[in-house]
Coordinates of C-alpha atoms in Angstrom, one line a residue:
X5 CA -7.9 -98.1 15.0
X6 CA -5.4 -101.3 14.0
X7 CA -7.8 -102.3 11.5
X8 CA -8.2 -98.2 9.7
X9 CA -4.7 -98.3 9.5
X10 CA -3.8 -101.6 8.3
X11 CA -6.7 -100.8 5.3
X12 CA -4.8 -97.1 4.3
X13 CA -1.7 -99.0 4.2
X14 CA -3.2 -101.5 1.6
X15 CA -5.3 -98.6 0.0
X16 CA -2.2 -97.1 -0.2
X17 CA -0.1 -100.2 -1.7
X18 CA -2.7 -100.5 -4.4
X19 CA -2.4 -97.1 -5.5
X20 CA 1.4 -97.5 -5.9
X21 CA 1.0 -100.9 -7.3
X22 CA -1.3 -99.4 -9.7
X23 CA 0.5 -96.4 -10.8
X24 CA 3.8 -98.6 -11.0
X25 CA 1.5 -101.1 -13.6
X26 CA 0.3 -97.9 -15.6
X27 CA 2.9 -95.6 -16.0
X28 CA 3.7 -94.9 -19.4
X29 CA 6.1 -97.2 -21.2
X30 CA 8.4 -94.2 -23.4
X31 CA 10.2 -97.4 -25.1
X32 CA 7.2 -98.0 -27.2
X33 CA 7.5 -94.3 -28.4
X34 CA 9.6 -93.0 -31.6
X35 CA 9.8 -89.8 -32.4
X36 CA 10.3 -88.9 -35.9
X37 CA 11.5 -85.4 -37.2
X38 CA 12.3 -83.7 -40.4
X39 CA 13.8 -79.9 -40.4
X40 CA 13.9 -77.5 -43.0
X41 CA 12.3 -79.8 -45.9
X42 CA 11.9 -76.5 -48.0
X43 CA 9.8 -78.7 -50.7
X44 CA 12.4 -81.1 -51.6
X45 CA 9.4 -84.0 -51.0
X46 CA 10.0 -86.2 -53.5
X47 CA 12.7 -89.2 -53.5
X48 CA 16.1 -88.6 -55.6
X49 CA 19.8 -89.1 -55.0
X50 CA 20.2 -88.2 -52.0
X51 CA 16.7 -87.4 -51.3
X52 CA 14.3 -89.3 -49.0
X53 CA 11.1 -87.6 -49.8
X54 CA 7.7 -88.0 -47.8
X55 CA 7.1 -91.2 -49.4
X56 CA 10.0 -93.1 -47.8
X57 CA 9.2 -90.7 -44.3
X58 CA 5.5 -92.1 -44.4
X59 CA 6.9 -96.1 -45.1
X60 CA 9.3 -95.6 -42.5
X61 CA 6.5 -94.6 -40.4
X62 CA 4.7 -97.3 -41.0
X63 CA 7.1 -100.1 -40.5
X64 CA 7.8 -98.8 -37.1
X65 CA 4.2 -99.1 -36.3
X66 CA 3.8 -102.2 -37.5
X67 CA 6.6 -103.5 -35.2
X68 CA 4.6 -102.1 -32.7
X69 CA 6.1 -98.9 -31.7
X70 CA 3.9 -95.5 -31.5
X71 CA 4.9 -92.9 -33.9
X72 CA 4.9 -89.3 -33.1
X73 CA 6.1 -87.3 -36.4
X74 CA 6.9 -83.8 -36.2
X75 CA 9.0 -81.1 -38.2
X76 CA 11.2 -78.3 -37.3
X77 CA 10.0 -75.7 -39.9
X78 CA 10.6 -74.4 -43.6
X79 CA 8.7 -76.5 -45.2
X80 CA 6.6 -74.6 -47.3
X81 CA 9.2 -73.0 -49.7
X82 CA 12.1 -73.1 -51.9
X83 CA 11.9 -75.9 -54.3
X84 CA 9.8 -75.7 -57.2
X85 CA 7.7 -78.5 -56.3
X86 CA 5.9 -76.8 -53.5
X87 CA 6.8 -73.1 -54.4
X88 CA 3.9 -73.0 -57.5
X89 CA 1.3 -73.6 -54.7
X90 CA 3.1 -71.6 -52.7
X91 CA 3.1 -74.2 -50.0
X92 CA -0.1 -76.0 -50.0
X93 CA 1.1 -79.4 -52.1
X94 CA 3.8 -79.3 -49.0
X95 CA 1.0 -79.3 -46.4
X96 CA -0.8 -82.0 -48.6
X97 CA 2.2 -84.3 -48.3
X98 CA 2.1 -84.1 -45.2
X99 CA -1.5 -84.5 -44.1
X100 CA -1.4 -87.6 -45.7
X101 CA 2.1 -88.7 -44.4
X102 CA 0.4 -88.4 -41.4
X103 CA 2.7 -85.4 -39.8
X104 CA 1.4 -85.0 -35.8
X105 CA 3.2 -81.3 -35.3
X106 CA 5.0 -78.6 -37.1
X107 CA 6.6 -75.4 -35.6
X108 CA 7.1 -71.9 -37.6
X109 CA 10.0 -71.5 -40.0
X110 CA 11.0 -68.2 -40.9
X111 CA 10.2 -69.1 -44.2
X112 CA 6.4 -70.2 -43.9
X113 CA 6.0 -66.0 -43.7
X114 CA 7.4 -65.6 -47.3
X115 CA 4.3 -65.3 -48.7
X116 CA 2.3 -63.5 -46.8
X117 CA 0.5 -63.5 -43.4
X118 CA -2.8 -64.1 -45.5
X119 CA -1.0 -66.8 -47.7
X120 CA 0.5 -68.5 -44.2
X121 CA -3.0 -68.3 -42.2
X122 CA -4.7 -70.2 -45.4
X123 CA -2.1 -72.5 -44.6
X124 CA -2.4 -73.3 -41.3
X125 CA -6.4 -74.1 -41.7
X126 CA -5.4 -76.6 -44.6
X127 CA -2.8 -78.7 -41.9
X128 CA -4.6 -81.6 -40.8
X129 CA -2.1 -81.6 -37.6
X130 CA -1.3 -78.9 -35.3
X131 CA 1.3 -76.1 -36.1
X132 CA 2.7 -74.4 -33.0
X133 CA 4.8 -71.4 -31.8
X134 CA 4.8 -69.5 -28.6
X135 CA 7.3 -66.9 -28.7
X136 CA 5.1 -65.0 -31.9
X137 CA 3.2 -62.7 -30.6
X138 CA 0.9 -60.2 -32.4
X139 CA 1.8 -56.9 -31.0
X140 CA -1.7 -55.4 -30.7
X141 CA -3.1 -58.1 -28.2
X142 CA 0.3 -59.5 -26.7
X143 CA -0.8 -62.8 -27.5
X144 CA 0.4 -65.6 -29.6
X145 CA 0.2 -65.2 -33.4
X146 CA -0.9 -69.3 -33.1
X147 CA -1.5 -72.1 -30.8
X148 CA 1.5 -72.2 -28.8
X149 CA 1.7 -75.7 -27.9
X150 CA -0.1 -79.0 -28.2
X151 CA -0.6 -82.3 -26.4
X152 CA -0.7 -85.9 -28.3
X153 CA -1.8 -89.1 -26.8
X154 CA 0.6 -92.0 -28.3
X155 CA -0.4 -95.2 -26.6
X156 CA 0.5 -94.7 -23.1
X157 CA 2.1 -92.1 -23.3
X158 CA 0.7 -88.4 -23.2
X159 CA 3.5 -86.2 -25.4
X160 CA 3.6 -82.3 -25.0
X161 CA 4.8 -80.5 -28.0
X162 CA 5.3 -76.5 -28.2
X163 CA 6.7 -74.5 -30.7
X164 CA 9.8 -71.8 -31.1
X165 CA 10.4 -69.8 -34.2
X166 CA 12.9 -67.8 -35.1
X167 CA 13.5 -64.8 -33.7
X168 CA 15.9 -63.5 -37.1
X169 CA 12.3 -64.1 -38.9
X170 CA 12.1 -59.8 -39.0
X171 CA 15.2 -59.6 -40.9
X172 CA 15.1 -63.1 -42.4
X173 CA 12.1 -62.6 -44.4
X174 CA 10.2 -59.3 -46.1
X175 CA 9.6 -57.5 -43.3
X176 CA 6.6 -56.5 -44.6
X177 CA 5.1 -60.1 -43.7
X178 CA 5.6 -59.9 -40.5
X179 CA 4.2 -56.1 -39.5
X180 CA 2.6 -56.5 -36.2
X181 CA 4.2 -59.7 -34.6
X182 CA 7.0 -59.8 -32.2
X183 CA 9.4 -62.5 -31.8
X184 CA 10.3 -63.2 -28.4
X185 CA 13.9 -63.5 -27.7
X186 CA 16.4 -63.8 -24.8
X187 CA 15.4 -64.2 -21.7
X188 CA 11.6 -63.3 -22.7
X189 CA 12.1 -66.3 -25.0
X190 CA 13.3 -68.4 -22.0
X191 CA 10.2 -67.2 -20.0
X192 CA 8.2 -68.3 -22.7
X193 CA 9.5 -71.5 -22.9
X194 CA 10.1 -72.2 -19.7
X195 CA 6.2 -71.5 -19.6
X196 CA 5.0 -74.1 -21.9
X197 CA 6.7 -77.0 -20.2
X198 CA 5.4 -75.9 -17.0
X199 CA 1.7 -76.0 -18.7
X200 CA 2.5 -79.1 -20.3
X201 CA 3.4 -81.1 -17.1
X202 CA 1.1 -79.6 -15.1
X203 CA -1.7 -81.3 -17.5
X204 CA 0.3 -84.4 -17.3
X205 CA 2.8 -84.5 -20.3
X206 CA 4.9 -87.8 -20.0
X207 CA 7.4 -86.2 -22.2
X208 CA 7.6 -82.6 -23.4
X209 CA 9.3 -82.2 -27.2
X210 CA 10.5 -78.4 -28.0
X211 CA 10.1 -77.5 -32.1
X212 CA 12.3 -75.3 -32.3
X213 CA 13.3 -73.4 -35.6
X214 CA 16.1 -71.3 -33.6
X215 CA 19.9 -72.9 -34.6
X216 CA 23.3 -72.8 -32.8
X217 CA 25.0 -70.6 -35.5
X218 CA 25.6 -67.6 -33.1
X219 CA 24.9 -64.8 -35.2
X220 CA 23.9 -60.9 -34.9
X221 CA 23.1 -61.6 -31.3
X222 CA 20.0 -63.8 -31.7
X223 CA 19.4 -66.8 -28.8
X224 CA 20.3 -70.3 -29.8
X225 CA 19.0 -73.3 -29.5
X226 CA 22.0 -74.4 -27.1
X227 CA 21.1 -71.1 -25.4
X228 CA 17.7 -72.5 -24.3
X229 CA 18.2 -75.7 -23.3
X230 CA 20.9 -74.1 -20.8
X231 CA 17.8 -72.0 -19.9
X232 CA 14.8 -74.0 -19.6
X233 CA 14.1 -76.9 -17.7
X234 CA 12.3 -79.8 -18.5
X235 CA 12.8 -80.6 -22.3
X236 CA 13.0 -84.1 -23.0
X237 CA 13.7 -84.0 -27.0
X238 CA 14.5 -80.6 -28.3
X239 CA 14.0 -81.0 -32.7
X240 CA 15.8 -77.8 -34.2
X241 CA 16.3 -76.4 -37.5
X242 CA 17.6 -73.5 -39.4
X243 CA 20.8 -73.4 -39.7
X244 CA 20.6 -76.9 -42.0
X245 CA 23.3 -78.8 -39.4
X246 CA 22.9 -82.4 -38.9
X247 CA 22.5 -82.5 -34.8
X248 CA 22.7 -85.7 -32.3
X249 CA 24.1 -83.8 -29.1
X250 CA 23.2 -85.4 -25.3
X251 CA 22.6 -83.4 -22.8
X252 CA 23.2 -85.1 -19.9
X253 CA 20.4 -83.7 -17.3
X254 CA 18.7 -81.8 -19.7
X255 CA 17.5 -82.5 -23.3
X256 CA 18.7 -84.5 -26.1
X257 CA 19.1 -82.1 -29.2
X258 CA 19.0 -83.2 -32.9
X259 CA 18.4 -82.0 -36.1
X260 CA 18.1 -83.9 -39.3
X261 CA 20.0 -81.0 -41.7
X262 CA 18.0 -80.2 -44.5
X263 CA 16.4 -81.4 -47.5
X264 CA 15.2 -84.5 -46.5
X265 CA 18.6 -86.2 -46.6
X266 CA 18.5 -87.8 -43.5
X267 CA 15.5 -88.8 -41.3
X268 CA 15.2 -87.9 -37.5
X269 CA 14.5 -90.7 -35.3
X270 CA 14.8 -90.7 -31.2
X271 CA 14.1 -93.8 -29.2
X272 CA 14.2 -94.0 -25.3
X273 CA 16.9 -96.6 -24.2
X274 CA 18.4 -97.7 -20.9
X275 CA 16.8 -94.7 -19.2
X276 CA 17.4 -91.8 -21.7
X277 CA 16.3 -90.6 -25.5
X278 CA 19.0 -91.3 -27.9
X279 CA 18.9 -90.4 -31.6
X280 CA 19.1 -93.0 -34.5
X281 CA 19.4 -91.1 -37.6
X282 CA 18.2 -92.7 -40.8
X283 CA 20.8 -91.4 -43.4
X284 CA 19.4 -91.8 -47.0
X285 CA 19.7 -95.2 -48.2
X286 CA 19.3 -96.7 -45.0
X287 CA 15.7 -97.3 -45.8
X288 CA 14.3 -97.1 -49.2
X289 CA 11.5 -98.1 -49.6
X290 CA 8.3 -95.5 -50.0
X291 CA 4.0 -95.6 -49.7
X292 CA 2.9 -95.7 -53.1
X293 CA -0.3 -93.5 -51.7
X294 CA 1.8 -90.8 -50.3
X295 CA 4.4 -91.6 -53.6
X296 CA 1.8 -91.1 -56.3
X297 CA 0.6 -87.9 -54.9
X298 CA 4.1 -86.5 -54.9
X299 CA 4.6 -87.7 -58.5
X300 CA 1.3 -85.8 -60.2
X301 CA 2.2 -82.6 -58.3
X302 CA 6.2 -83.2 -59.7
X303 CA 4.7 -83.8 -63.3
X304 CA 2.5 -80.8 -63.2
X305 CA 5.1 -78.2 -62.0
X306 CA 7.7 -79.9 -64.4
X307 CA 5.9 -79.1 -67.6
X308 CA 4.9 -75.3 -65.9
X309 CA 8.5 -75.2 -65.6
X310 CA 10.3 -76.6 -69.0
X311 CA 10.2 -74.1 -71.1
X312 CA 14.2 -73.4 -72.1
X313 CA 15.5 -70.0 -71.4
X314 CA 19.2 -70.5 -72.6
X315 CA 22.4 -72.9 -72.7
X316 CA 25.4 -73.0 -70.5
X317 CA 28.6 -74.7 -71.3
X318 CA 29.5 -74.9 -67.5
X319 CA 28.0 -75.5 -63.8
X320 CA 27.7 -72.1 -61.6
X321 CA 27.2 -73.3 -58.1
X322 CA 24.8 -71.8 -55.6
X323 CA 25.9 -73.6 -52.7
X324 CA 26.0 -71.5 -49.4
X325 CA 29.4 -72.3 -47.5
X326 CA 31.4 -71.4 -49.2
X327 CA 29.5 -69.5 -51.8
X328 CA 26.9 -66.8 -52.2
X329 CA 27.1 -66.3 -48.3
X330 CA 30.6 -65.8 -47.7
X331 CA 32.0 -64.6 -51.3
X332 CA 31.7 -63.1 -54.4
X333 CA 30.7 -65.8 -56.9
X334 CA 30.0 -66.4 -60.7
X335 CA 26.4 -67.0 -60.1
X336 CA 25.9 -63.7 -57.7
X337 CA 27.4 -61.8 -60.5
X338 CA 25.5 -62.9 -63.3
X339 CA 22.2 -62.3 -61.7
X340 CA 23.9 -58.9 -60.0
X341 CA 24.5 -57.9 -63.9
X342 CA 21.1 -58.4 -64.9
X343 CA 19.5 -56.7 -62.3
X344 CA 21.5 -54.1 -62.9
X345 CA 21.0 -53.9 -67.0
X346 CA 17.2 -54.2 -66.3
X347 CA 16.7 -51.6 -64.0
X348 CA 18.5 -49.3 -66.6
X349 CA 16.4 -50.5 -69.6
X350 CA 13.6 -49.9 -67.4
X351 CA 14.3 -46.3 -66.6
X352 CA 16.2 -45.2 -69.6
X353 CA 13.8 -42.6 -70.4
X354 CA 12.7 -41.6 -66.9
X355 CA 15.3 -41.9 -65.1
X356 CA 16.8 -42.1 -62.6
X357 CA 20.7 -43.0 -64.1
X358 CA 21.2 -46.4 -62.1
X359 CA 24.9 -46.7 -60.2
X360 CA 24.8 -50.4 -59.2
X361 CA 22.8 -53.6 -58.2
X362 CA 23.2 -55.2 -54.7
X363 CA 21.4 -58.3 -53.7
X364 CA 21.6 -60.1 -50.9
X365 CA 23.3 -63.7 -51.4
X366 CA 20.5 -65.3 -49.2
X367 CA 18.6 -64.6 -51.6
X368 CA 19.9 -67.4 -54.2
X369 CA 18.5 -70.4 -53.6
X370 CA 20.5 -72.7 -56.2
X371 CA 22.5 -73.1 -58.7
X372 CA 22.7 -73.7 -62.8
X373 CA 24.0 -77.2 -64.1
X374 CA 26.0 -77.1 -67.3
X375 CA 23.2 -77.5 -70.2
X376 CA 19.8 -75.9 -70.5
X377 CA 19.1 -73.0 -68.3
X378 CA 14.9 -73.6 -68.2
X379 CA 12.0 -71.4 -66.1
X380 CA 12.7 -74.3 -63.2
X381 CA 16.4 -73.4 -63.2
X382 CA 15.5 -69.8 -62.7
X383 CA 12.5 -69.7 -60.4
X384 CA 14.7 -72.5 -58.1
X385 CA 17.4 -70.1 -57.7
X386 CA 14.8 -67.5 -56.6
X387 CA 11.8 -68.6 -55.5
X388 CA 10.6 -65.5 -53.8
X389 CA 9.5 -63.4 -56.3
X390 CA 10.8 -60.3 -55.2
X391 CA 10.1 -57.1 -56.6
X392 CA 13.3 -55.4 -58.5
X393 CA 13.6 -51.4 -56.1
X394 CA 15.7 -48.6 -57.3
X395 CA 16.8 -46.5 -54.1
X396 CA 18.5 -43.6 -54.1
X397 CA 20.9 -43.0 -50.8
X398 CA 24.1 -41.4 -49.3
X399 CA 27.3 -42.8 -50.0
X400 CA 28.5 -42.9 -46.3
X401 CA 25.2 -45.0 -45.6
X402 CA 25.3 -47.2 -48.9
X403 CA 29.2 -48.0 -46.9
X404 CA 27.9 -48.8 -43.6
X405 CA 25.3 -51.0 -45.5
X406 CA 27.7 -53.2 -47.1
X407 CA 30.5 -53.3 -44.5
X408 CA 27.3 -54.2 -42.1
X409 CA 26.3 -57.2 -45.0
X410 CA 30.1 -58.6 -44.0
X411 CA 30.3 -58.0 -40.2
X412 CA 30.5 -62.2 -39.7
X413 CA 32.4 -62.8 -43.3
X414 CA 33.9 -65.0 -43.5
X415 CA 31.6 -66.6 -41.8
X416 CA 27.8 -67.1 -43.5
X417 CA 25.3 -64.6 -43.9
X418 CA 22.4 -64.0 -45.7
X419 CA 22.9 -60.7 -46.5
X420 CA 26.3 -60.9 -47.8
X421 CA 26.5 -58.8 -51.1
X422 CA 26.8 -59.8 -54.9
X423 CA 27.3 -57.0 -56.5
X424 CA 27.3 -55.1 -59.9
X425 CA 28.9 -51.8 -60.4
X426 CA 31.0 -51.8 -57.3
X427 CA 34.3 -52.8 -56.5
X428 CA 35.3 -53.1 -52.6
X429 CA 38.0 -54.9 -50.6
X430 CA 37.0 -56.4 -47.3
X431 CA 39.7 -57.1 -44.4
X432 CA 38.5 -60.4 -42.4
X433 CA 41.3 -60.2 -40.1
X434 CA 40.1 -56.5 -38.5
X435 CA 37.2 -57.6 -36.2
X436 CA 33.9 -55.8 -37.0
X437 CA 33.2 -53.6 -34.3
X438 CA 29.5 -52.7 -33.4
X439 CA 28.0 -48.7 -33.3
X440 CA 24.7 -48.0 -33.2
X441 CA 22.3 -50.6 -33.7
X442 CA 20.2 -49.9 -36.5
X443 CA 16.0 -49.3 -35.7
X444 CA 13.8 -52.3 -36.1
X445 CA 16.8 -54.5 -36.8
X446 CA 19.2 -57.0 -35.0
X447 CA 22.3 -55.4 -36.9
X448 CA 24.6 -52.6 -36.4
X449 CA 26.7 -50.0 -37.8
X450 CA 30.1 -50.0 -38.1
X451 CA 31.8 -48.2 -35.3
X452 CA 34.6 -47.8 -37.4
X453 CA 33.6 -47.2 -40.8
X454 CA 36.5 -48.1 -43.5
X455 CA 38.3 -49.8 -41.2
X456 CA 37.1 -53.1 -42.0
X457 CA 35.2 -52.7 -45.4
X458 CA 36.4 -50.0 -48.4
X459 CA 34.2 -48.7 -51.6
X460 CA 37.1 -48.7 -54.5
X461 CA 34.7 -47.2 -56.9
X462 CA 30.8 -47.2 -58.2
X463 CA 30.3 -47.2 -61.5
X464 CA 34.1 -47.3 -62.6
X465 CA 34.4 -43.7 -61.0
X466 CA 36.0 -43.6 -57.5
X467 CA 34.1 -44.3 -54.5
X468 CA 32.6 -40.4 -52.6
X469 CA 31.1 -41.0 -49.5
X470 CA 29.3 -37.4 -49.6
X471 CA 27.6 -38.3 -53.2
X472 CA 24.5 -39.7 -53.5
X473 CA 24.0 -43.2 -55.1
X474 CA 21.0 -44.8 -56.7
X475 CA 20.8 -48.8 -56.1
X476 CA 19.4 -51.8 -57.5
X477 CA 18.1 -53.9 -54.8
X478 CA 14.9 -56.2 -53.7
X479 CA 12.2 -54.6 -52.6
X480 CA 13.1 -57.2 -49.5
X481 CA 16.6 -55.2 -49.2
X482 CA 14.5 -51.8 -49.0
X483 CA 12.6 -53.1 -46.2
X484 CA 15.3 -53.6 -44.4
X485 CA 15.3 -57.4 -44.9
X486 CA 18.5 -59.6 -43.6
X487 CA 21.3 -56.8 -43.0
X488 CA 19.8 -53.9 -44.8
X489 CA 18.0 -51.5 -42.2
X490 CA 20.5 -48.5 -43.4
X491 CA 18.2 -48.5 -46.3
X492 CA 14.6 -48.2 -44.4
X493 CA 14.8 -44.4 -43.9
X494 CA 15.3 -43.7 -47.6
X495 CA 12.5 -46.6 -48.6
X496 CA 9.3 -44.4 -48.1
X497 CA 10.8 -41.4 -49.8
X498 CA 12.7 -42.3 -52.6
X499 CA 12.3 -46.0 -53.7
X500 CA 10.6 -47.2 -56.4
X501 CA 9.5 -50.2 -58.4
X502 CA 11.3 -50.9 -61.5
X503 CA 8.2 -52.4 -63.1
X504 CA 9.8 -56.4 -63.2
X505 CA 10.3 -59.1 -60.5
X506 CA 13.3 -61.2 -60.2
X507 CA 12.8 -63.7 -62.0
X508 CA 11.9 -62.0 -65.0
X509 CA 14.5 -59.8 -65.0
X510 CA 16.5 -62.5 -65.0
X511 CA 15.2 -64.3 -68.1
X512 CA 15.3 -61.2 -70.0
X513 CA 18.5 -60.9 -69.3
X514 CA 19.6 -64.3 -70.8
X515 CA 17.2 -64.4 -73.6
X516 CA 17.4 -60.2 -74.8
X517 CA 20.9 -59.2 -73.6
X518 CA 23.3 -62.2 -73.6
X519 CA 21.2 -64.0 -76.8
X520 CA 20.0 -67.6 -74.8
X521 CA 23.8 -68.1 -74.2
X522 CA 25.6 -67.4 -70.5
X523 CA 29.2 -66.1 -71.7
X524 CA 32.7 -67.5 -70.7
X525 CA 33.2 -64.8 -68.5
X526 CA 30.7 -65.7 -66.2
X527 CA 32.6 -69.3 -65.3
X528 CA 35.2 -67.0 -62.9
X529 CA 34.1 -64.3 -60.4
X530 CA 34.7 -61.0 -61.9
X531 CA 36.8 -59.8 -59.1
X532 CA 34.6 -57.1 -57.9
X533 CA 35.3 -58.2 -53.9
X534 CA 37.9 -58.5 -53.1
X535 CA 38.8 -60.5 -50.0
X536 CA 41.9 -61.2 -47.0

């Protein structure tokens, strides 16, 4: 009996002996992370590109340090570089960067669910979200989650997208998905780390493409590591914010901003992941492999996009905060105006007469530098190829619409208006208080119509709330995209297609209407919102 004892006490001593030797050494992992890359891939001022990412990869693996690299979404669209393929020289760069996750940005569904699905089978790595869910079979709309041996060390990664993607995209790409949010999100996630340790996850990374601005009542990211256990290394995106907050207890959060400016990189240290961000020009150097494939897809979309439009004698910027998001600006009015002088060459004969042009300052992606104005300039500033909608509605709804597109101002949001044919006055200082919320959308009337927002006049005549108005605005708008669900009910029965998409509309506007030269006017806002 001695002796059976004595050998279960050493049987038992090895085991803890051996698991001691073999557990998994985290300081030989680095985790690497981009966010919100939105195409800008190749190395500039300011710019890392995925040439420098994949070097940087490598000399941390040559130093002997496994690499897991993973990104927090929007990667697929905005610049011109990877908007022409619509996506697929992003996912090229980085299959051969070597990228080991990516979660889903609200943008990956700008073009398309076929577009996105022909996507995902050209990653060479595993794309993950768990809280899409395709309504008709109540399961995900991909592989929730995935798990990557790096060394030692057995990492589980899941995904989180989102949930703003209904209103943050055309709607229309995303018919028959859910995005789980709130406390279903939390279930979800909570979910996935529970899966992932169970099958013996050292560490357990959230992508999340969620954000901490607190907007129109979506969760944040802060919001679900307050309500999940068992994140190690939550990687977020979205909201383009540079990130390195510690959690103590629960995970370490970071984001990287946008654009490739900065690299993400988390080490484990004295017991706990702490970030290390590379800022640009920290390491410069970039894979000539990874560097030349970036370069042939640049030259190619370069020459599809020289050709000269017009001249301008001054910059308009296209900056977000503050800008085409919080107020009226040069740019939003330009491209407002020739909207606006399309849609009435366009239905000149047919009618109907065309009051004014709203579009939704998410929608402008950049801005124009003093000099040419060329097909790049334009198609960077909207890369979405929306179709130009004419939509006829009431004036009391057109209202609620706009004083719903400033319910945050001055604070950012996508569907803040530029405008042409309207003139209104908007009152920051008298909170926006919520009504009704609108069907199939995160946003709400106004509870108090007028007390916040006021329509001086449409069309230089004064403002009726009982008339009826007809609108220019992106198809996107007419589905209800960003803060425009007001619209929806009027969509299927009296919008129409003008006939031109954005861009083109644009460049006829420059080239037919204002002769190849942008005007003087256009250097000031024109005064059409006003703001206190």
């Amino acid at each position: 009996m001695k002796f059976k004892k004595l050998l279960a006490g050493l049987v038992l001593s090895s085991l803890f002996v051996c698991s001691s030797a073999f557990a998994a050494d985290l300081s030989k992992l680095i985790i690497m992370h981009t966010n919100d890359t939105h195409g800008f891939d190749q190395r500039a001022d300011g710019i890392n590109g995925m040439a420098t990412i994949k070097d940087l990869k490598d000399d941390f693996e040559a130093k002997g340090y496994n690499v897991l690299l993973v990104d927090a979404g929007d990667a697929i669209q905005d610049n011109n570089l990877v908007n022409m393929s619509k996506g697929a020289s992003a996912i090229k760069f980085f299959n051969e960067v070597g990228y080991d996750a990516q979660t889903l940005g609200n943008h990956e569904f700008d073009y398309g669910q076929e577009v996105l699905e022909a996507r995902l089978k050209e990653a060479k790595y595993d794309i993950v979200s768990a809280n899409v869910i395709v309504e008709a079979t109540g399961k995900p709309y991909i592989k929730p989650s995935t798990i990557i041996q790096k060394g030692d060390v057995k990492v589980g990664v899941f995904g989180l997208s989102t949930p703003e993607t209904l209103v943050s995209t055309n709607p229309k790409n995303v018919r028959g998905l859910k995005f789980l949010d709130h406390e279903e999100l939390y279930k979800c996630a909570q979910k996935q780390v529970d899966e992932l340790k169970a099958d013996g996850c050292d560490v357990i990374v959230a992508l999340g493409h969620i954000g901490s601005t607190k907007k129109a009542g979506y969760a944040t990211a802060e919001d679900i590591i307050a309500n999940v256990k068992g994140i190690d290394v939550f990687v977020d995106g979205h909201d383009h914010k540079v990130k390195n907050f510690e959690n103590p207890g629960s995970a370490l959060h970071v984001s990287t901003g946008s654009y490739t400016r900065n690299i993400g990189v988390v080490k484990y240290d004295n017991g706990k992941w702490v970030a290390d961000l590379h800022k640009y020009g920290r390491f410069n150097s970039e894979d000539e492999v990874v560097k030349k494939l970036v370069d042939k897809e640049a030259e190619k979309v370069a020459k599809a996009m020289n050709q000269k439009i017009a001249k301008v004698a001054f910059d308009l910027s296209g900056e977000r905060v503050p800008g085409v998001r919080t107020q009226e600006m040069p740019l939003g009015d330009l491209v407002a105006d020739a909207f606006l002088w399309q849609a009435r060459q366009a239905m000149a004969v047919t009618g109907p007469k065309i009051d004014a042009a709203i579009i939704n300052g998410g929608g402008l992606r950049g801005g124009i530098k003093q000099g040419l104005v060329t097909r790049g300039t334009v198609s960077a500033i909207m890369p979405y190829n929306n179709q130009l909608y004419v939509i006829t509605v009431p004036g009391e709804v057109l209202h609620n619409v706009l004083e719903t597109s400033t319910c945050v101002t001055p604070e950012e949001m996508g569907g803040f208006p530029q405008v042409a044919g309207i003139e209104m006055t908007l009152d920051t200082t008298v909170p926006f208080v919520r009504g009704e919320q609108y069907e199939g959308s995160s946003y709400y009337k106004p509870a108090k119509p007028g007390s916040r927002l006021q329509i001086k006049s449409i069309n230089g005549k004064p403002f009726d709330p009982k008339a009826e108005y007809t609108i220019l605005a992106l198809e996107f708008q007419c589905n209800g995209g960003d803060s425009y669900a007001g619209f929806m009910p009027y969509a299927a029965k009296n919008s129409r297609s003008i006939g031109y998409i954005d861009t083109d509309a644009f460049i006829n506007y420059l080239k037919t209407e204002l002769g190849g030269v942008i005007p003087e006017r256009y250097k000031e806002s024109q005064g059409r919102i006003q703001i206190k």
